[in-house]
């Protein structure tokens, strides 16, 4: 565990809160850079300062003043509207980032990280700043998977790895060894929402669960910036879709509000499994 | 072109009608086996008889009486409800077909074909019975693709081939070299319908078209039973999704009502392209 001072740039959602709580708990020095309008109000009670999205000049002032060595970026950030963003905010960095903005969100995040690294800082993943967020090994919550469910889990891992290698997306649903849905740009929640529209012969129901969600990072993803993540909403969506489980590569999935997620999964009869392969 | 007598087993939609018209036009002997409740009324004007879905005993009686050698199955057939299907309909075949019915639709069709082949008949694809249905080579309709659109078309073909090799689905949408959507069990129409919900920075609009639909057979598909198909609805859905074109492997896409499809594509500014690769 690192003991150098960390700046936590916090977008929206619970993930930055869990990182900040952990840093406080273990006594590591840190400061929170709260992105205005996004950062959770609980973070106002931690040491830190507010920042307008895209104000790189002020960001680097804060990082220098606080004498941090490492930076963690996490939490939800809406894709910025570059045209209306104030041009005096570290304008020398904006051009390269605007250009990256025409690619996917991955390349945008990577570009921001590169600017931060170019100023001499080290990027630390949320899972490095708080390893408790990661999924463990084997069964984490819910019932033991049936042999059929384990077959679906393995097939889902195999397909998700292939989809990721094609740089398409992170998540797939497999039931009865048939791939029901593949996530591309619509995101995991939208993908899960269409399962109930499929042919009933192919899928399960909340009364008779069948099929597994696999969620895997793409090889091109920088896990320090964008680790696959699930939370309570994911478990509820998986349950509504009639699936019986969630599988991920062990130590390669962030679980926001883990205790609550595991309790909900157990209550709904959804297994959560950290797999060795692939 | 074969001149032996053909039995055309006709499900719903315009495809069997186009095959029957062609057979009549070229003077090849044929009989239509009209699946009740599905077959288009126009087919009542062709030589043929009605059949209840799944009545294999009567099917083989018809094939023997008509002294056909070859059978074409095409048109839409809803996945049958095996439990309510009358058990006296060629019951000796129903068991293996019910068991295939638990797999995907591909395996169900293959199983039906296998039963027909086991009785000594040859299966002929709709595109073999009527080669006019196939897409040609290079630009078929609509405007010349821009260089960016050709890049998207090539990437879409590459991703669709990979998706097919994984036995996931036939169709993908690529825009700006990013895979926006992948078809699994939801079908092409549902996949296209979600494009307009995606981040506007990633996609086109009917005013400023961007992105290409690729539709390719999976290697596991038997093209005699289930060739990728588009029609007027596909062109309209592609147009609504803000895409600029449709690409397929040359001679490997069925186009139902081709003249009308090409006219609509030209009117809407959508190109249709028969690609050499992959």
Coordinates of C-alpha atoms in Angstrom, one line a residue:
Chain A
X1 CA 0.0 0.0 0.0
X2 CA 1.3 3.4 -1.0
X3 CA 1.6 6.1 1.6
X4 CA 2.4 9.1 -0.6
X5 CA -0.2 11.8 -0.9
X6 CA -3.0 11.2 -3.3
X7 CA -5.3 13.6 -5.2
X8 CA -8.7 12.1 -5.8
X9 CA -10.4 13.8 -8.7
X10 CA -14.0 12.9 -8.1
X11 CA -16.8 12.7 -10.7
X12 CA -20.3 11.7 -9.8
X13 CA -21.6 8.6 -8.0
X14 CA -20.5 6.5 -5.0
X15 CA -17.2 5.3 -6.2
X16 CA -15.1 8.4 -5.3
X17 CA -16.9 8.4 -1.9
X18 CA -15.7 4.8 -1.2
X19 CA -12.2 5.7 -2.2
X20 CA -12.1 8.8 0.0
X21 CA -13.6 6.8 3.0
X22 CA -10.9 4.2 2.5
X23 CA -8.0 6.7 2.3
X24 CA -9.3 8.3 5.5
X25 CA -9.7 4.9 7.2
X26 CA -6.2 3.7 6.5
X27 CA -4.7 7.2 7.3
X28 CA -3.1 7.8 3.9
X29 CA -2.7 11.6 3.1
X30 CA -5.1 12.8 0.4
X31 CA -7.0 15.7 -1.0
X32 CA -10.3 15.5 -3.0
X33 CA -10.7 17.5 -6.2
X34 CA -14.4 17.8 -6.4
X35 CA -15.8 18.3 -9.9
X36 CA -18.5 20.9 -9.5
X37 CA -22.0 19.7 -10.1
X38 CA -21.0 16.0 -10.1
X39 CA -19.1 15.2 -6.9
X40 CA -21.2 13.6 -4.2
X41 CA -22.0 16.1 -1.3
X42 CA -20.5 13.7 1.2
X43 CA -17.1 14.5 -0.2
X44 CA -17.5 18.1 1.1
X45 CA -16.6 16.7 4.5
X46 CA -13.2 15.4 3.2
X47 CA -10.2 17.7 2.7
X48 CA -10.3 19.1 -0.8
X49 CA -11.4 21.8 -3.2
X50 CA -13.9 22.3 -6.0
X51 CA -13.0 22.4 -9.7
X52 CA -14.8 23.3 -12.9
X53 CA -14.8 20.4 -15.3
X54 CA -11.9 21.0 -17.8
X55 CA -10.1 23.7 -15.7
X56 CA -6.7 22.2 -16.1
X57 CA -4.8 25.4 -15.1
X58 CA -6.5 25.3 -11.7
X59 CA -6.1 21.5 -11.4
X60 CA -2.3 21.7 -11.8
X61 CA -2.3 24.7 -9.3
X62 CA -4.1 22.5 -6.8
X63 CA -1.8 19.5 -7.4
X64 CA 1.3 21.6 -6.9
X65 CA 0.0 23.4 -3.8
X66 CA -1.1 20.1 -2.2
X67 CA 2.3 18.5 -3.1
X68 CA 0.7 15.3 -4.3
X69 CA 2.6 12.6 -6.3
X70 CA -0.3 10.5 -7.4
X71 CA -3.7 11.2 -8.9
X72 CA -6.8 9.0 -9.0
X73 CA -9.7 9.9 -11.4
X74 CA -13.0 8.1 -10.8
X75 CA -16.7 8.6 -10.8
X76 CA -19.1 9.5 -13.5
X77 CA -18.2 12.4 -15.8
X78 CA -20.5 13.4 -18.7
X79 CA -18.8 13.8 -22.0
X80 CA -17.9 17.5 -21.9
X81 CA -19.3 20.0 -24.5
X82 CA -16.0 21.3 -25.7
X83 CA -17.6 24.2 -27.6
X84 CA -19.1 25.8 -24.5
X85 CA -16.2 24.9 -22.2
X86 CA -14.4 28.1 -21.1
X87 CA -11.4 28.5 -23.3
X88 CA -9.3 30.1 -20.6
X89 CA -9.2 26.8 -18.7
X90 CA -5.7 25.6 -19.5
X91 CA -6.3 26.2 -23.1
X92 CA -3.0 24.7 -24.1
X93 CA -4.3 21.3 -23.1
X94 CA -7.7 21.6 -24.6
X95 CA -6.8 21.1 -28.2
X96 CA -5.3 17.6 -27.9
X97 CA -8.2 16.6 -25.7
X98 CA -10.8 17.9 -28.1
X99 CA -9.2 15.9 -30.8
X100 CA -9.3 12.8 -28.6
X101 CA -13.0 13.6 -27.9
X102 CA -13.9 12.6 -31.4
X103 CA -12.9 9.0 -30.6
X104 CA -14.5 6.9 -27.9
X105 CA -14.7 7.7 -24.3
X106 CA -11.7 5.5 -23.6
X107 CA -9.4 7.7 -25.7
X108 CA -10.8 10.9 -24.1
X109 CA -9.9 9.6 -20.6
X110 CA -6.5 8.4 -21.7
X111 CA -5.8 11.8 -23.2
X112 CA -6.7 13.5 -19.9
X113 CA -4.5 11.0 -18.0
X114 CA -1.6 11.7 -20.4
X115 CA -1.8 15.4 -19.8
X116 CA -1.7 14.8 -16.0
X117 CA 1.3 12.4 -16.4
X118 CA 3.0 14.9 -18.6
X119 CA 3.0 17.3 -15.6
X120 CA 4.9 14.7 -13.6
X121 CA 2.1 12.9 -11.7
X122 CA 1.5 9.2 -11.4
X123 CA -1.9 7.8 -12.2
X124 CA -3.3 5.4 -9.6
X125 CA -6.4 3.3 -10.3
X126 CA -9.4 3.5 -8.0
X127 CA -8.8 -0.2 -7.3
X128 CA -5.2 0.6 -6.3
X129 CA -6.3 3.4 -4.0
X130 CA -8.9 1.1 -2.5
X131 CA -8.3 -2.6 -3.2
X132 CA -11.5 -3.5 -1.1
X133 CA -13.5 -2.5 -4.2
X134 CA -12.4 -5.5 -6.2
X135 CA -14.3 -8.7 -6.7
X136 CA -12.6 -11.7 -5.0
X137 CA -12.0 -15.3 -6.2
X138 CA -14.8 -17.9 -6.8
X139 CA -18.3 -17.5 -5.3
X140 CA -18.7 -14.0 -3.7
X141 CA -22.5 -13.9 -3.1
X142 CA -25.8 -15.7 -3.8
X143 CA -26.4 -19.4 -4.4
X144 CA -23.9 -21.9 -5.8
X145 CA -24.1 -21.9 -9.6
X146 CA -25.6 -25.0 -11.2
X147 CA -23.4 -26.9 -13.7
X148 CA -25.5 -25.4 -16.5
X149 CA -25.0 -21.9 -15.1
X150 CA -21.2 -22.5 -14.8
X151 CA -21.2 -23.5 -18.5
X152 CA -23.0 -20.3 -19.3
X153 CA -20.6 -18.3 -17.2
X154 CA -17.6 -19.9 -19.0
X155 CA -19.1 -19.3 -22.4
X156 CA -20.0 -15.7 -21.4
X157 CA -16.4 -15.1 -20.3
X158 CA -15.1 -16.5 -23.6
X159 CA -17.4 -14.4 -25.7
X160 CA -16.8 -11.3 -23.6
X161 CA -13.0 -11.7 -24.0
X162 CA -13.5 -12.0 -27.8
X163 CA -15.8 -9.0 -27.9
X164 CA -13.3 -7.0 -25.9
X165 CA -10.4 -8.1 -28.2
X166 CA -12.4 -6.5 -31.0
X167 CA -12.7 -3.3 -28.9
X168 CA -16.5 -3.6 -29.1
X169 CA -17.6 -3.6 -25.4
X170 CA -17.3 -5.1 -21.9
X171 CA -20.4 -7.2 -21.4
X172 CA -22.4 -10.1 -22.8
X173 CA -25.3 -12.3 -21.7
X174 CA -25.2 -16.0 -22.4
X175 CA -28.1 -18.4 -21.6
X176 CA -28.2 -22.1 -22.6
X177 CA -24.8 -21.5 -24.2
X178 CA -26.4 -19.1 -26.7
X179 CA -25.2 -15.4 -26.7
X180 CA -28.4 -13.5 -26.1
X181 CA -27.0 -10.0 -26.2
X182 CA -23.7 -8.1 -26.7
X183 CA -22.9 -4.7 -25.3
X184 CA -21.4 -2.1 -27.7
X185 CA -22.0 1.6 -27.2
X186 CA -25.4 1.3 -25.5
X187 CA -23.9 0.3 -22.2
X188 CA -24.7 -2.6 -19.8
X189 CA -28.0 -1.4 -18.5
X190 CA -29.5 -0.9 -21.9
X191 CA -28.2 -4.3 -23.0
X192 CA -29.8 -6.0 -20.0
X193 CA -33.1 -4.2 -20.5
X194 CA -33.7 -5.9 -23.9
X195 CA -33.3 -9.5 -22.6
X196 CA -37.0 -9.7 -21.6
X197 CA -38.1 -8.8 -25.2
X198 CA -36.3 -11.9 -26.5
X199 CA -38.0 -15.2 -27.4
X200 CA -39.1 -16.8 -24.1
X201 CA -37.7 -20.2 -25.2
X202 CA -34.2 -18.8 -25.1
X203 CA -34.2 -16.9 -21.8
X204 CA -35.0 -17.2 -18.1
X205 CA -37.5 -15.4 -15.9
X206 CA -37.3 -14.2 -12.3
X207 CA -39.2 -17.4 -11.4
X208 CA -36.9 -19.7 -13.3
X209 CA -33.6 -18.0 -13.7
X210 CA -31.3 -18.8 -16.6
X211 CA -28.2 -17.1 -18.1
X212 CA -25.2 -15.2 -16.9
X213 CA -23.9 -11.6 -17.4
X214 CA -20.1 -11.5 -18.0
X215 CA -18.4 -8.2 -17.6
X216 CA -14.7 -7.9 -18.7
X217 CA -12.3 -5.1 -19.5
X218 CA -11.3 -4.7 -23.1
X219 CA -7.6 -5.4 -23.5
X220 CA -7.2 -1.8 -24.8
X221 CA -8.7 -0.3 -21.6
X222 CA -6.5 1.3 -19.0
X223 CA -7.7 -0.3 -15.8
X224 CA -6.4 2.6 -13.8
X225 CA -8.9 4.9 -15.6
X226 CA -11.8 2.7 -16.4
X227 CA -12.2 -0.6 -14.6
X228 CA -15.4 -2.6 -15.3
X229 CA -17.9 -1.7 -12.5
X230 CA -21.1 -3.0 -11.1
X231 CA -23.4 -1.8 -8.4
X232 CA -26.9 -2.3 -6.9
X233 CA -28.5 -1.2 -10.2
X234 CA -26.6 -3.9 -12.0
X235 CA -27.9 -6.6 -9.7
X236 CA -31.4 -5.3 -10.0
X237 CA -31.2 -5.2 -13.8
X238 CA -29.7 -8.7 -13.9
X239 CA -32.6 -9.9 -11.7
X240 CA -35.2 -8.2 -13.9
X241 CA -33.7 -9.8 -17.0
X242 CA -34.3 -13.3 -15.5
X243 CA -30.6 -14.1 -15.3
X244 CA -29.1 -16.3 -12.6
X245 CA -25.6 -14.8 -12.2
X246 CA -22.8 -12.3 -12.8
X247 CA -19.3 -13.4 -13.6
X248 CA -16.1 -11.4 -14.0
X249 CA -12.4 -12.0 -14.0
X250 CA -11.2 -12.2 -10.4
X251 CA -9.7 -9.0 -9.1
X252 CA -10.8 -7.2 -12.3
X253 CA -14.3 -5.9 -11.5
X254 CA -15.1 -2.9 -9.2
X255 CA -18.1 -3.4 -7.0
X256 CA -19.6 -0.2 -5.7
X257 CA -21.3 -0.6 -2.3
X258 CA -20.1 -4.1 -2.1
X259 CA -21.8 -5.2 1.1
X260 CA -25.2 -4.0 -0.1
X261 CA -24.6 -5.5 -3.6
X262 CA -23.8 -8.9 -2.1
X263 CA -26.8 -8.8 0.3
X264 CA -29.1 -7.9 -2.6
X265 CA -27.7 -10.6 -4.8
X266 CA -28.2 -13.2 -2.1
X267 CA -31.7 -12.0 -1.5
X268 CA -32.6 -12.2 -5.2
X269 CA -30.9 -15.5 -5.8
X270 CA -28.2 -14.1 -8.2
X271 CA -24.7 -15.5 -7.9
X272 CA -21.6 -13.2 -8.2
X273 CA -18.5 -15.1 -9.2
X274 CA -14.8 -14.2 -9.6
X275 CA -13.5 -16.4 -12.4
X276 CA -9.9 -17.6 -13.0
X277 CA -10.4 -17.6 -16.8
X278 CA -9.7 -16.2 -19.3
Chain B
X1 CA -30.2 -23.7 -63.6
X2 CA -31.9 -26.9 -62.5
X3 CA -34.9 -28.1 -64.4
X4 CA -36.1 -30.8 -62.1
X5 CA -39.4 -30.3 -60.2
X6 CA -39.2 -28.2 -57.0
X7 CA -41.4 -28.1 -54.0
X8 CA -41.5 -24.7 -52.4
X9 CA -42.5 -24.8 -48.8
X10 CA -43.7 -21.3 -48.2
X11 CA -43.8 -19.6 -44.8
X12 CA -44.9 -15.9 -44.5
X13 CA -43.7 -12.8 -46.3
X14 CA -42.8 -11.9 -49.9
X15 CA -39.7 -14.1 -50.3
X16 CA -41.7 -17.3 -51.3
X17 CA -43.8 -15.2 -53.6
X18 CA -40.7 -14.0 -55.4
X19 CA -39.4 -17.6 -55.8
X20 CA -42.7 -18.9 -57.1
X21 CA -43.0 -16.0 -59.6
X22 CA -39.5 -16.7 -60.8
X23 CA -40.1 -20.5 -61.2
X24 CA -43.2 -19.7 -63.2
X25 CA -41.4 -17.2 -65.3
X26 CA -38.5 -19.5 -66.3
X27 CA -40.9 -22.4 -66.8
X28 CA -39.4 -24.8 -64.2
X29 CA -41.9 -27.3 -62.9
X30 CA -42.9 -26.6 -59.2
X31 CA -45.5 -27.0 -56.6
X32 CA -46.1 -24.7 -53.6
X33 CA -46.6 -26.2 -50.1
X34 CA -48.4 -23.4 -48.4
X35 CA -48.1 -23.3 -44.6
X36 CA -51.5 -22.5 -43.4
X37 CA -51.9 -19.1 -41.8
X38 CA -48.5 -17.9 -43.0
X39 CA -48.3 -18.3 -46.7
X40 CA -49.1 -15.2 -48.8
X41 CA -52.5 -15.3 -50.5
X42 CA -50.9 -14.6 -53.9
X43 CA -49.5 -18.2 -53.7
X44 CA -53.0 -19.6 -53.9
X45 CA -52.8 -18.8 -57.6
X46 CA -49.8 -21.1 -58.1
X47 CA -50.0 -24.9 -58.3
X48 CA -49.8 -26.3 -54.8
X49 CA -51.5 -27.4 -51.6
X50 CA -52.0 -26.3 -48.0
X51 CA -50.1 -27.8 -45.0
X52 CA -50.5 -27.4 -41.3
X53 CA -47.1 -26.4 -39.7
X54 CA -45.4 -29.5 -38.5
X55 CA -47.5 -32.1 -40.4
X56 CA -44.6 -34.1 -41.7
X57 CA -46.7 -37.1 -42.6
X58 CA -48.8 -35.1 -45.0
X59 CA -45.7 -33.2 -46.3
X60 CA -44.0 -36.4 -47.4
X61 CA -47.2 -37.6 -49.0
X62 CA -47.3 -34.4 -51.0
X63 CA -43.7 -34.6 -52.0
X64 CA -44.1 -38.3 -53.1
X65 CA -47.4 -37.6 -55.1
X66 CA -45.8 -34.6 -56.8
X67 CA -42.7 -36.5 -57.7
X68 CA -40.4 -33.7 -56.7
X69 CA -36.6 -34.1 -56.3
X70 CA -35.8 -30.8 -54.6
X71 CA -37.3 -28.8 -51.8
X72 CA -36.9 -25.1 -51.0
X73 CA -38.0 -23.8 -47.6
X74 CA -38.4 -20.1 -47.2
X75 CA -40.5 -17.3 -45.7
X76 CA -41.2 -16.5 -42.1
X77 CA -42.1 -19.3 -39.7
X78 CA -42.9 -18.5 -36.1
X79 CA -41.1 -20.8 -33.7
X80 CA -43.7 -23.6 -33.2
X81 CA -45.2 -24.3 -29.9
X82 CA -44.3 -28.0 -29.7
X83 CA -46.6 -28.7 -26.8
X84 CA -49.8 -27.7 -28.6
X85 CA -48.7 -29.1 -32.0
X86 CA -50.9 -32.1 -32.9
X87 CA -48.9 -35.2 -32.0
X88 CA -50.3 -37.3 -34.8
X89 CA -48.4 -35.1 -37.3
X90 CA -45.5 -37.4 -38.3
X91 CA -44.9 -38.1 -34.6
X92 CA -41.7 -40.1 -35.4
X93 CA -40.0 -36.9 -36.5
X94 CA -41.3 -34.6 -33.9
X95 CA -39.0 -35.9 -31.1
X96 CA -35.7 -35.0 -32.7
X97 CA -37.1 -31.7 -33.9
X98 CA -38.4 -30.8 -30.4
X99 CA -35.0 -31.5 -29.0
X100 CA -33.4 -29.2 -31.7
X101 CA -36.0 -26.6 -30.8
X102 CA -34.2 -26.1 -27.5
X103 CA -31.2 -24.7 -29.4
X104 CA -31.3 -21.7 -31.6
X105 CA -33.5 -21.2 -34.7
X106 CA -30.6 -22.3 -36.9
X107 CA -30.5 -25.8 -35.3
X108 CA -34.3 -26.1 -35.6
X109 CA -34.2 -25.3 -39.3
X110 CA -31.3 -27.6 -39.9
X111 CA -33.1 -30.4 -38.1
X112 CA -36.2 -30.0 -40.3
X113 CA -34.0 -30.0 -43.4
X114 CA -32.2 -33.1 -42.1
X115 CA -35.6 -34.9 -41.8
X116 CA -36.4 -33.9 -45.4
X117 CA -33.0 -35.0 -46.7
X118 CA -33.4 -38.3 -44.8
X119 CA -36.4 -39.0 -47.0
X120 CA -34.3 -38.7 -50.2
X121 CA -34.9 -35.1 -51.1
X122 CA -32.4 -32.4 -52.1
X123 CA -32.5 -29.0 -50.3
X124 CA -32.2 -26.0 -52.6
X125 CA -31.7 -22.5 -51.2
X126 CA -34.2 -19.7 -52.2
X127 CA -31.2 -18.0 -53.9
X128 CA -30.5 -21.2 -55.9
X129 CA -34.2 -21.4 -56.9
X130 CA -34.1 -17.6 -57.8
X131 CA -30.6 -16.2 -58.2
X132 CA -32.1 -12.7 -59.0
X133 CA -32.7 -12.3 -55.3
X134 CA -29.0 -12.0 -54.5
X135 CA -27.0 -8.7 -54.1
X136 CA -24.6 -8.1 -56.9
X137 CA -21.0 -6.7 -56.9
X138 CA -19.9 -3.2 -55.8
X139 CA -22.4 -0.3 -55.7
X140 CA -26.0 -1.5 -56.2
X141 CA -28.0 1.6 -55.3
X142 CA -27.8 5.0 -53.7
X143 CA -24.9 7.5 -53.7
X144 CA -21.2 6.6 -54.1
X145 CA -19.8 5.9 -50.6
X146 CA -17.4 8.6 -49.3
X147 CA -13.9 7.3 -48.3
X148 CA -15.0 7.5 -44.6
X149 CA -18.1 5.5 -45.3
X150 CA -16.0 2.9 -47.2
X151 CA -13.7 2.7 -44.1
X152 CA -16.8 2.1 -41.9
X153 CA -18.1 -0.5 -44.4
X154 CA -14.8 -2.4 -44.3
X155 CA -14.6 -2.3 -40.5
X156 CA -18.2 -3.3 -40.2
X157 CA -17.5 -6.3 -42.5
X158 CA -14.5 -7.2 -40.4
X159 CA -16.5 -7.0 -37.1
X160 CA -19.5 -8.8 -38.6
X161 CA -17.2 -11.7 -39.7
X162 CA -15.8 -11.9 -36.3
X163 CA -19.2 -11.8 -34.6
X164 CA -20.4 -14.5 -37.0
X165 CA -17.4 -16.7 -36.3
X166 CA -18.4 -16.5 -32.6
X167 CA -21.9 -17.7 -33.7
X168 CA -23.4 -14.5 -32.1
X169 CA -25.3 -12.8 -35.0
X170 CA -25.3 -11.5 -38.5
X171 CA -25.3 -7.7 -38.2
X172 CA -23.3 -4.8 -36.8
X173 CA -23.3 -1.1 -37.1
X174 CA -20.0 0.8 -37.4
X175 CA -19.7 4.6 -37.5
X176 CA -16.4 6.5 -37.4
X177 CA -14.7 3.2 -37.1
X178 CA -16.4 2.6 -33.7
X179 CA -18.7 -0.4 -33.4
X180 CA -22.0 1.2 -32.2
X181 CA -24.1 -1.9 -32.0
X182 CA -23.9 -5.7 -32.4
X183 CA -26.9 -8.0 -33.2
X184 CA -27.3 -11.1 -31.1
X185 CA -30.7 -12.6 -30.5
X186 CA -32.7 -9.4 -30.8
X187 CA -32.5 -9.2 -34.6
X188 CA -31.4 -6.5 -37.0
X189 CA -34.5 -4.3 -36.6
X190 CA -34.2 -4.0 -32.9
X191 CA -30.5 -3.4 -33.1
X192 CA -31.0 -0.6 -35.6
X193 CA -33.8 0.9 -33.4
X194 CA -31.3 1.6 -30.6
X195 CA -28.8 3.6 -32.6
X196 CA -30.7 6.9 -32.1
X197 CA -30.5 6.5 -28.3
X198 CA -26.7 6.6 -28.5
X199 CA -24.4 9.5 -27.8
X200 CA -25.0 12.0 -30.6
X201 CA -21.2 12.6 -30.9
X202 CA -20.8 9.0 -32.1
X203 CA -23.6 8.7 -34.7
X204 CA -25.2 10.3 -37.7
X205 CA -28.6 11.7 -38.3
X206 CA -31.0 11.7 -41.3
X207 CA -29.6 15.2 -42.1
X208 CA -26.0 14.2 -41.7
X209 CA -25.7 10.5 -42.3
X210 CA -22.8 8.5 -40.8
X211 CA -22.2 4.8 -40.3
X212 CA -22.8 1.5 -42.1
X213 CA -24.9 -1.6 -41.4
X214 CA -23.1 -4.8 -42.4
X215 CA -25.1 -8.0 -42.6
X216 CA -23.2 -11.3 -43.1
X217 CA -24.0 -15.0 -42.7
X218 CA -22.5 -16.8 -39.7
X219 CA -20.1 -19.5 -40.9
X220 CA -22.3 -22.0 -39.1
X221 CA -25.4 -21.0 -41.1
X222 CA -26.7 -23.2 -43.9
X223 CA -27.3 -20.6 -46.6
X224 CA -29.8 -22.9 -48.3
X225 CA -32.0 -22.5 -45.2
X226 CA -31.2 -19.1 -43.9
X227 CA -29.4 -16.6 -46.0
X228 CA -29.1 -13.0 -44.6
X229 CA -32.0 -11.0 -45.9
X230 CA -33.0 -7.3 -46.2
X231 CA -36.1 -5.6 -47.5
X232 CA -37.8 -2.2 -47.6
X233 CA -38.2 -2.2 -43.8
X234 CA -34.4 -2.6 -43.5
X235 CA -33.7 0.4 -45.7
X236 CA -36.3 2.5 -43.7
X237 CA -34.7 1.4 -40.4
X238 CA -31.2 2.2 -41.6
X239 CA -32.4 5.6 -42.8
X240 CA -34.1 6.3 -39.4
X241 CA -30.9 5.3 -37.6
X242 CA -29.0 8.0 -39.5
X243 CA -26.7 5.6 -41.2
X244 CA -25.4 6.2 -44.7
X245 CA -25.2 2.6 -46.1
X246 CA -25.7 -1.1 -46.1
X247 CA -22.9 -3.5 -47.0
X248 CA -22.8 -7.3 -47.5
X249 CA -20.7 -9.9 -49.1
X250 CA -21.4 -10.0 -52.8
X251 CA -23.9 -12.7 -53.8
X252 CA -24.5 -13.5 -50.1
X253 CA -27.5 -11.3 -49.2
X254 CA -31.1 -11.8 -50.3
X255 CA -32.9 -8.7 -51.2
X256 CA -36.7 -9.0 -51.1
X257 CA -38.5 -6.8 -53.6
X258 CA -35.1 -5.7 -54.9
X259 CA -36.3 -3.0 -57.4
X260 CA -38.4 -1.2 -54.7
X261 CA -35.5 -1.6 -52.2
X262 CA -33.0 0.0 -54.6
X263 CA -35.4 2.8 -55.5
X264 CA -36.1 3.6 -51.8
X265 CA -32.4 3.5 -51.0
X266 CA -31.6 5.9 -53.8
X267 CA -34.5 8.2 -52.7
X268 CA -33.3 8.2 -49.1
X269 CA -29.5 8.6 -49.9
X270 CA -28.5 5.2 -48.6
X271 CA -25.9 3.2 -50.5
X272 CA -26.2 -0.6 -50.9
X273 CA -22.9 -2.3 -51.6
X274 CA -21.8 -5.8 -52.4
X275 CA -18.3 -6.2 -51.1
X276 CA -15.5 -8.6 -52.1
X277 CA -14.2 -9.0 -48.6
X278 CA -14.0 -10.8 -46.3

